[in-house]
XYZ file of C-alpha atoms in Angstrom:
435
model
C -21.557 -26.397 13.994
C -24.568 -26.996 16.241
C -25.128 -23.252 16.626
C -24.995 -22.783 12.836
C -27.596 -25.531 12.339
C -29.778 -23.920 15.001
C -29.431 -20.529 13.383
C -30.268 -21.850 9.875
C -33.263 -23.794 11.315
C -34.534 -20.629 12.925
C -34.216 -18.667 9.697
C -36.108 -21.431 7.897
C -38.844 -21.303 10.519
C -39.039 -17.535 10.181
C -39.351 -17.738 6.384
C -41.929 -20.474 6.703
C -44.065 -18.393 9.079
C -43.821 -15.381 6.811
C -44.455 -17.447 3.695
C -47.658 -19.191 4.722
C -49.155 -16.121 6.368
C -49.659 -14.006 3.266
C -53.168 -13.012 4.276
C -52.223 -11.809 7.762
C -51.827 -8.161 6.668
C -55.600 -8.153 5.976
C -56.143 -8.538 9.755
C -56.083 -4.958 10.963
C -57.435 -3.082 13.956
C -61.143 -2.272 14.075
C -62.607 1.191 13.887
C -64.021 2.923 16.963
C -67.539 1.953 17.923
C -69.958 3.989 15.777
C -73.305 3.220 17.462
C -74.884 1.351 20.390
C -74.702 -2.435 20.496
C -77.171 -4.758 22.235
C -76.414 -8.399 23.000
C -79.618 -10.155 23.921
C -80.747 -13.583 25.213
C -77.360 -14.723 26.390
C -76.056 -16.365 29.540
C -73.941 -13.495 30.888
C -70.989 -14.323 33.091
C -70.298 -11.022 34.820
C -66.846 -12.037 36.052
C -67.437 -11.297 39.737
C -69.348 -14.546 40.528
C -72.689 -13.307 39.178
C -74.517 -15.213 36.446
C -77.407 -13.743 34.413
C -79.598 -16.082 32.432
C -81.412 -14.752 29.341
C -79.483 -11.518 29.901
C -78.987 -8.347 27.929
C -75.759 -6.350 27.594
C -75.705 -2.844 26.123
C -72.667 -0.731 25.337
C -72.007 2.501 23.509
C -68.925 4.628 22.814
C -66.788 1.837 24.131
C -68.468 1.681 27.554
C -71.003 -0.742 29.051
C -74.340 1.025 29.660
C -76.496 -1.845 30.906
C -76.196 -5.413 32.222
C -79.204 -7.400 33.321
C -82.434 -8.935 32.229
C -84.482 -7.979 29.139
C -84.714 -4.218 28.610
C -85.586 -1.689 25.952
C -83.082 -1.579 23.123
C -81.815 1.884 22.060
C -83.035 3.102 18.686
C -80.619 2.282 15.879
C -78.623 -0.223 17.991
C -76.878 -3.156 16.414
C -78.720 -6.073 18.017
C -76.927 -9.398 18.346
C -79.150 -12.356 19.155
C -77.025 -14.475 21.491
C -79.697 -16.920 22.605
C -78.056 -20.148 23.740
C -74.629 -18.458 23.731
C -72.339 -17.296 26.558
C -71.056 -13.765 27.087
C -67.892 -13.122 29.136
C -65.550 -10.245 29.980
C -62.514 -10.371 27.778
C -59.895 -12.710 29.277
C -56.667 -11.167 30.596
C -53.247 -12.849 30.244
C -50.805 -11.670 32.915
C -47.060 -12.283 32.961
C -46.449 -13.044 29.286
C -43.748 -12.150 26.789
C -46.344 -11.990 24.033
C -45.199 -9.554 21.353
C -41.620 -9.624 22.648
C -40.678 -12.818 20.808
C -41.891 -14.291 17.519
C -39.568 -17.238 16.670
C -37.781 -18.595 19.737
C -34.836 -19.997 17.708
C -34.140 -16.619 16.004
C -32.359 -14.216 18.337
C -33.367 -11.182 16.265
C -37.043 -11.817 17.147
C -36.415 -12.086 20.859
C -36.704 -8.915 22.910
C -37.837 -9.887 26.386
C -34.464 -9.874 28.206
C -31.685 -7.361 28.508
C -28.026 -7.868 29.385
C -27.230 -7.557 33.078
C -28.982 -8.503 36.328
C -30.571 -5.140 37.172
C -32.805 -3.638 34.454
C -35.437 -1.885 36.534
C -35.463 1.006 34.062
C -36.213 -1.167 31.024
C -39.723 -0.714 29.592
C -41.207 -3.792 27.839
C -43.923 -1.710 26.193
C -41.595 0.053 23.711
C -40.453 -3.345 22.397
C -43.984 -4.748 21.993
C -44.688 -5.927 18.444
C -48.330 -5.448 17.512
C -47.706 -7.266 14.209
C -46.981 -10.561 15.917
C -48.998 -13.331 14.282
C -49.454 -14.988 17.651
C -51.645 -12.181 19.015
C -54.570 -12.996 16.702
C -54.610 -16.607 17.869
C -55.155 -15.422 21.468
C -58.123 -13.240 20.489
C -59.739 -16.255 18.836
C -59.906 -17.940 22.268
C -61.132 -14.858 24.095
C -57.894 -13.231 25.437
C -58.267 -9.496 24.788
C -55.703 -7.989 27.200
C -52.229 -8.984 28.219
C -49.525 -7.888 30.678
C -46.369 -7.638 28.579
C -43.603 -8.719 30.938
C -39.796 -8.657 30.679
C -37.857 -11.709 31.892
C -34.493 -12.832 33.241
C -31.960 -11.095 35.486
C -32.519 -10.213 39.115
C -34.691 -7.213 38.292
C -36.177 -7.785 34.843
C -37.768 -4.411 34.233
C -41.230 -2.855 33.859
C -44.359 -4.517 32.533
C -47.290 -2.791 30.832
C -50.817 -3.924 29.980
C -51.917 -3.833 26.357
C -55.144 -4.391 24.499
C -54.710 -6.863 21.644
C -56.064 -4.881 18.665
C -53.694 -2.086 17.776
C -51.517 -0.586 15.039
C -48.501 0.084 17.297
C -47.481 -0.034 20.903
C -48.761 3.455 21.578
C -52.231 2.411 20.398
C -51.998 -0.845 22.350
C -51.081 0.724 25.721
C -53.827 0.126 28.273
C -51.867 0.677 31.514
C -48.305 1.946 31.088
C -45.330 0.763 33.213
C -47.589 -0.553 35.958
C -45.131 -2.870 37.659
C -41.520 -3.938 38.169
C -40.541 -7.582 38.144
C -38.075 -9.198 40.553
C -36.877 -12.829 40.150
C -36.181 -13.869 43.716
C -32.866 -15.719 44.025
C -33.302 -19.458 44.642
C -31.226 -22.602 44.983
C -31.307 -24.734 41.821
C -30.287 -28.254 42.561
C -27.698 -29.904 40.277
C -26.036 -28.723 37.116
C -29.165 -29.289 35.051
C -31.122 -26.961 37.354
C -28.805 -24.141 36.323
C -26.778 -23.930 39.533
C -23.543 -25.194 40.994
C -23.387 -28.908 41.840
C -22.432 -28.239 45.454
C -25.579 -27.187 47.400
C -23.496 -25.242 49.954
C -21.926 -23.218 47.150
C -25.354 -22.502 45.705
C -26.728 -21.374 49.090
C -23.854 -19.014 49.544
C -24.435 -17.579 46.040
C -28.165 -17.143 46.713
C -27.494 -15.401 50.018
C -25.074 -13.018 48.293
C -27.677 -12.228 45.604
C -30.358 -11.563 48.200
C -28.001 -9.260 50.040
C -27.180 -7.359 46.838
C -30.876 -7.065 46.055
C -31.734 -5.850 49.540
C -28.893 -3.275 49.384
C -30.135 -2.040 46.036
C -33.735 -1.688 47.276
C -32.568 0.189 50.352
C -30.589 2.583 48.180
C -33.579 2.992 45.865
C -35.773 3.873 48.847
C -33.213 6.417 50.093
C -33.054 7.889 46.556
C -36.803 8.184 46.464
C -36.754 10.242 49.686
C -34.199 12.747 48.281
C -35.339 16.257 47.671
C -33.868 19.115 45.646
C -31.401 18.745 42.814
C -29.378 15.557 42.676
C -27.763 13.273 40.125
C -30.272 11.113 38.316
C -30.147 7.312 38.342
C -32.487 5.585 35.877
C -32.656 2.317 37.895
C -33.510 4.145 41.126
C -35.946 6.417 39.271
C -37.899 3.300 38.227
C -38.533 2.489 41.891
C -39.722 5.936 42.924
C -43.366 5.149 41.949
C -43.072 1.907 43.933
C -42.351 3.718 47.159
C -45.079 6.269 46.453
C -47.594 3.473 45.921
C -48.115 4.150 42.200
C -46.305 1.109 40.784
C -46.549 -2.558 41.823
C -43.738 -5.022 42.488
C -44.147 -8.519 41.145
C -41.879 -11.014 42.881
C -41.339 -14.270 41.084
C -40.803 -17.102 43.536
C -41.949 -20.700 43.914
C -40.499 -22.420 46.965
C -42.077 -21.760 50.367
C -38.769 -20.640 51.869
C -38.176 -18.161 49.047
C -41.708 -16.803 49.336
C -41.293 -16.210 53.053
C -37.922 -14.475 52.567
C -39.206 -12.340 49.652
C -42.374 -11.171 51.405
C -40.570 -10.502 54.655
C -37.702 -8.557 52.981
C -40.034 -6.431 50.887
C -42.335 -5.786 53.879
C -39.448 -4.152 55.734
C -39.188 -1.728 52.865
C -42.867 -0.954 52.896
C -43.555 -2.985 49.688
C -46.519 -5.371 49.461
C -45.747 -7.446 46.379
C -47.754 -9.592 44.003
C -46.460 -13.176 44.033
C -45.910 -14.729 40.608
C -45.379 -18.523 40.351
C -46.183 -19.575 43.854
C -45.757 -23.317 43.302
C -45.653 -23.797 47.104
C -47.869 -20.865 47.988
C -50.427 -23.226 49.536
C -47.858 -23.915 52.257
C -47.655 -20.311 53.404
C -51.228 -19.086 53.038
C -51.273 -17.410 56.462
C -48.240 -15.293 55.619
C -49.726 -14.306 52.244
C -53.129 -13.514 53.697
C -51.705 -11.495 56.613
C -49.673 -9.366 54.191
C -52.455 -9.143 51.534
C -50.298 -10.704 48.869
C -52.245 -11.836 45.805
C -50.972 -14.760 43.732
C -50.612 -15.209 39.995
C -50.277 -18.965 39.539
C -48.234 -20.105 36.556
C -48.613 -23.143 34.326
C -51.097 -25.197 36.299
C -51.154 -27.856 33.572
C -48.009 -29.468 34.921
C -46.647 -31.975 37.418
C -46.272 -30.884 41.064
C -42.968 -29.396 42.196
C -42.366 -31.962 44.938
C -42.024 -35.646 44.014
C -44.155 -36.721 46.973
C -46.957 -34.203 46.383
C -50.457 -35.054 45.188
C -50.192 -35.432 41.441
C -53.296 -33.293 41.028
C -52.003 -30.497 43.292
C -51.416 -27.985 40.431
C -55.064 -28.424 39.392
C -56.327 -27.950 42.976
C -54.067 -25.122 44.025
C -56.341 -22.291 42.916
C -59.114 -23.665 45.142
C -56.754 -24.152 48.075
C -55.586 -20.549 47.855
C -59.093 -19.146 47.231
C -60.469 -21.068 50.223
C -57.662 -19.545 52.263
C -58.916 -16.065 51.398
C -56.319 -15.122 48.797
C -56.867 -13.344 45.503
C -55.764 -15.718 42.751
C -55.161 -15.374 39.022
C -53.747 -17.623 36.315
C -50.938 -17.156 33.813
C -49.082 -19.497 31.452
C -45.444 -19.646 30.534
C -44.307 -18.146 27.247
C -46.271 -16.444 24.540
C -48.019 -18.810 22.137
C -49.453 -20.898 24.951
C -51.492 -17.944 26.205
C -54.360 -19.058 24.009
C -54.844 -21.951 26.411
C -55.435 -19.634 29.376
C -59.196 -20.250 29.544
C -58.578 -23.962 29.983
C -56.440 -23.326 33.083
C -59.534 -21.826 34.679
C -61.648 -24.692 33.325
C -59.359 -27.250 34.977
C -59.591 -25.393 38.284
C -63.371 -25.655 38.053
C -63.114 -29.353 37.337
C -61.067 -29.755 40.509
C -63.324 -28.086 42.990
C -63.321 -24.336 42.365
C -66.765 -22.790 41.748
C -67.180 -22.182 37.978
C -67.693 -18.452 38.303
C -64.817 -18.176 40.764
C -62.698 -20.029 38.198
C -63.693 -17.535 35.529
C -62.593 -14.702 37.873
C -59.038 -16.157 37.862
C -58.709 -14.918 34.272
C -60.968 -11.874 34.464
C -62.070 -9.986 37.619
C -59.285 -11.273 39.894
C -56.631 -10.557 37.298
C -57.922 -7.048 36.770
C -57.798 -6.389 40.536
C -54.263 -7.706 40.838
C -53.078 -5.608 37.881
C -54.880 -2.507 39.139
C -57.249 -2.115 36.197
C -60.466 -3.365 37.810
C -61.956 0.123 37.598
C -61.939 -0.246 33.793
C -62.249 -3.931 32.928
C -62.345 -7.523 34.237
C -66.092 -7.628 34.806
C -69.206 -6.717 32.785
C -70.446 -3.747 34.812
C -71.901 -0.415 33.871
C -69.228 2.196 33.226
C -66.440 -0.240 32.401
C -64.802 -0.712 28.999
C -66.794 -2.945 26.638
C -64.214 -5.727 26.524
C -66.617 -8.544 25.680
C -66.555 -11.955 24.030
C -69.419 -14.170 22.809
C -68.887 -17.899 22.689
C -71.135 -20.582 21.258
C -70.400 -22.776 24.292
C -68.549 -22.874 27.549
C -65.408 -20.812 26.865
C -63.497 -22.525 29.739
C -63.905 -25.885 28.026
C -61.830 -26.951 25.028
C -64.901 -28.462 23.387
C -67.104 -25.479 24.102
C -64.767 -22.560 23.453
C -65.923 -21.171 20.108
C -65.600 -17.387 20.225
C -67.797 -15.992 17.447
C -67.681 -12.272 18.349
C -65.341 -10.086 20.371
C -65.242 -6.412 21.233
C -62.349 -4.391 22.675
C -63.456 -1.053 24.099
C -66.593 -1.445 22.039
C -64.702 -2.091 18.754
C -65.894 -5.157 16.800
C -62.585 -6.914 16.214
C -61.503 -9.317 13.489
C -61.274 -12.862 14.802
C -59.326 -14.296 11.834
C -55.872 -15.684 12.485
C -53.081 -17.758 10.936
C -54.428 -21.040 12.331
C -57.886 -20.499 10.809
C -56.313 -19.513 7.448
C -54.211 -22.664 7.390
C -57.272 -24.777 8.283
C -59.239 -23.198 5.473
C -56.330 -23.628 3.063
C -56.169 -27.373 3.588
C -59.887 -27.804 3.674
C -59.865 -26.319 0.184
C -56.888 -28.443 -0.883
C -58.638 -31.678 -0.001
C -62.012 -30.700 -1.286
C -63.671 -30.357 2.123
C -65.130 -26.927 1.436
C -66.676 -25.072 -1.398
C -64.424 -23.252 -3.912
C -63.883 -19.720 -2.699
């Protein structure tokens, strides 16, 4: 009975979302940039620690052509007076199931997990839904790129990076199949943690899972070294670019012991992973630095993992890792919460991290970790014109007011379902003029 109620509730939610969002089809991808654009008089946050006051940003044909102080404006350029405003690189959301789920209580809209524990061959990109109504809400807060990531299982599959203004997944693709995600086995205490009640039983299960994973990776490496004709294995094929250095491995782990085991095991196979989660990464900074392992922190607006830890530790962790010489980025659980990504960085700045370094945790650092820093992440000549303009400080909830955004030079529509509902009820209660 409970499952029936849940199902019916989900259907109702889906109908409600579809019903109140009639105007969403009018939000469609922008045309290619048609002429040069000049943004003048702004405070420009380059994304690499550099700040330019009263700066000018020029871009044409989707690429940045100038960043600096006042300069001559090209003839015929669209000039945007951004005096008093802030200009940033488009924010990047890593490790998200955005576009892979729409209504969590409706199974038919969930496409981020496959059956089985080893899905290395699964490509999240082909399941990405560009018509998701959640995507537009992210753009309104400055998130212009996202790493679409599969979840669950031992090996979840392959992530891709998309730009958030597209007709379909082919248009959205920014970096295709750039990484494979491994959920490192861990002990989960108690039944409510998802594991057996007996800790010894759990430990034995985890050791067995690690052994299976290590065996699989060793077989995948041996497969990658084969030459000549041989039988094809889709799961092993997915790891061939890993061993040739063309594809990253993202290992999801939180406890210090799991991080040590994961990094050590993968190192023996010649794999230098990206750590995702890293709740206790601050306890093993020497290991991470020695092995050049960057960290994507997840959900910093939370309580600390250990009951005896500093209650503000999640807010301070980015600074602790940055001070230790690690490359750090931020992500948030789920899909709809991604719009709050800028405020993760803002909180890090409030708890000791330099403001421009904090910005880098959702721009330049993220681009480096994902391997797209040659194209985006900072406002530098030659890079894609992924740019946002905010009335105030975009890392602050009170200041974040994105008034213009460009993806590869395209002037994108910043309308979304939330704004439409706000306008609807403003009109209903006579708080705005008749439209």
